[in-house]
């Protein structure tokens, strides 16, 4: 059980880091400060929601 949780948390962490890298790359490409200020908190909230959903799905199994 502990090994399963360790693998799941590592996978979720890698997915979160990759998603954040994609988000930051998008902001660098747009290079618009107003877009970044508006979209960054929204993207963080979406990321937290995805992580919370994945955690509840793992707890259910």
PDB file of C-alpha atoms in Angstrom:
ATOM      1  CA  UNK A   1       0.000   0.000   0.000  1.00  0.00           C
ATOM      2  CA  UNK A   2       2.767   2.431   0.906  1.00  0.00           C
ATOM      3  CA  UNK A   3       4.652   1.681  -2.321  1.00  0.00           C
ATOM      4  CA  UNK A   4       1.449   2.292  -4.314  1.00  0.00           C
ATOM      5  CA  UNK A   5       0.914   5.687  -2.643  1.00  0.00           C
ATOM      6  CA  UNK A   6       4.563   6.635  -3.218  1.00  0.00           C
ATOM      7  CA  UNK A   7       4.306   5.900  -6.933  1.00  0.00           C
ATOM      8  CA  UNK A   8       1.003   7.758  -7.225  1.00  0.00           C
ATOM      9  CA  UNK A   9       2.292  10.846  -5.430  1.00  0.00           C
ATOM     10  CA  UNK A  10       5.453  10.871  -7.537  1.00  0.00           C
ATOM     11  CA  UNK A  11       3.419  10.604 -10.737  1.00  0.00           C
ATOM     12  CA  UNK A  12       1.081  13.380  -9.663  1.00  0.00           C
ATOM     13  CA  UNK A  13       4.044  15.583  -8.736  1.00  0.00           C
ATOM     14  CA  UNK A  14       5.685  15.016 -12.126  1.00  0.00           C
ATOM     15  CA  UNK A  15       2.397  15.788 -13.903  1.00  0.00           C
ATOM     16  CA  UNK A  16       1.977  18.989 -11.871  1.00  0.00           C
ATOM     17  CA  UNK A  17       5.524  20.155 -12.629  1.00  0.00           C
ATOM     18  CA  UNK A  18       5.049  19.475 -16.347  1.00  0.00           C
ATOM     19  CA  UNK A  19       1.734  21.336 -16.344  1.00  0.00           C
ATOM     20  CA  UNK A  20       3.314  24.325 -14.600  1.00  0.00           C
ATOM     21  CA  UNK A  21       6.180  24.310 -17.126  1.00  0.00           C
ATOM     22  CA  UNK A  22       3.664  24.413 -19.982  1.00  0.00           C
ATOM     23  CA  UNK A  23       1.777  27.263 -18.296  1.00  0.00           C
ATOM     24  CA  UNK A  24       4.941  29.315 -17.723  1.00  0.00           C
ATOM     25  CA  UNK A  25       6.092  28.685 -21.292  1.00  0.00           C
ATOM     26  CA  UNK A  26       2.734  29.954 -22.560  1.00  0.00           C
ATOM     27  CA  UNK A  27       3.099  33.090 -20.442  1.00  0.00           C
ATOM     28  CA  UNK A  28       6.615  33.673 -21.754  1.00  0.00           C
ATOM     29  CA  UNK A  29       5.385  33.343 -25.329  1.00  0.00           C
ATOM     30  CA  UNK A  30       2.521  35.781 -24.793  1.00  0.00           C
ATOM     31  CA  UNK A  31       4.731  38.064 -22.652  1.00  0.00           C
ATOM     32  CA  UNK A  32       1.664  40.049 -21.681  1.00  0.00           C
ATOM     33  CA  UNK A  33       1.699  41.033 -18.027  1.00  0.00           C
ATOM     34  CA  UNK A  34      -2.048  41.578 -17.784  1.00  0.00           C
ATOM     35  CA  UNK A  35      -2.759  38.150 -19.279  1.00  0.00           C
ATOM     36  CA  UNK A  36      -0.304  36.577 -16.837  1.00  0.00           C
ATOM     37  CA  UNK A  37      -1.784  38.353 -13.823  1.00  0.00           C
ATOM     38  CA  UNK A  38      -5.316  37.246 -14.730  1.00  0.00           C
ATOM     39  CA  UNK A  39      -4.577  33.724 -15.950  1.00  0.00           C
ATOM     40  CA  UNK A  40      -1.925  32.642 -13.431  1.00  0.00           C
ATOM     41  CA  UNK A  41      -4.236  32.422 -10.363  1.00  0.00           C
ATOM     42  CA  UNK A  42      -6.906  30.719 -12.474  1.00  0.00           C
ATOM     43  CA  UNK A  43      -4.407  28.149 -13.737  1.00  0.00           C
ATOM     44  CA  UNK A  44      -3.193  27.493 -10.189  1.00  0.00           C
ATOM     45  CA  UNK A  45      -6.770  26.947  -8.996  1.00  0.00           C
ATOM     46  CA  UNK A  46      -7.376  24.533 -11.885  1.00  0.00           C
ATOM     47  CA  UNK A  47      -4.144  22.706 -11.068  1.00  0.00           C
ATOM     48  CA  UNK A  48      -5.123  22.402  -7.391  1.00  0.00           C
ATOM     49  CA  UNK A  49      -8.554  21.081  -8.405  1.00  0.00           C
ATOM     50  CA  UNK A  50      -6.997  18.440 -10.670  1.00  0.00           C
ATOM     51  CA  UNK A  51      -4.611  17.348  -7.913  1.00  0.00           C
ATOM     52  CA  UNK A  52      -7.442  17.178  -5.366  1.00  0.00           C
ATOM     53  CA  UNK A  53      -9.568  15.103  -7.752  1.00  0.00           C
ATOM     54  CA  UNK A  54      -6.687  12.713  -8.353  1.00  0.00           C
ATOM     55  CA  UNK A  55      -6.098  12.395  -4.612  1.00  0.00           C
ATOM     56  CA  UNK A  56      -9.761  11.589  -3.934  1.00  0.00           C
ATOM     57  CA  UNK A  57      -9.763   9.006  -6.728  1.00  0.00           C
ATOM     58  CA  UNK A  58      -6.682   7.363  -5.245  1.00  0.00           C
ATOM     59  CA  UNK A  59      -8.220   7.344  -1.758  1.00  0.00           C
ATOM     60  CA  UNK A  60     -11.351   5.718  -3.157  1.00  0.00           C
ATOM     61  CA  UNK A  61      -9.363   2.756  -4.548  1.00  0.00           C
TER      62      UNK A  61
END
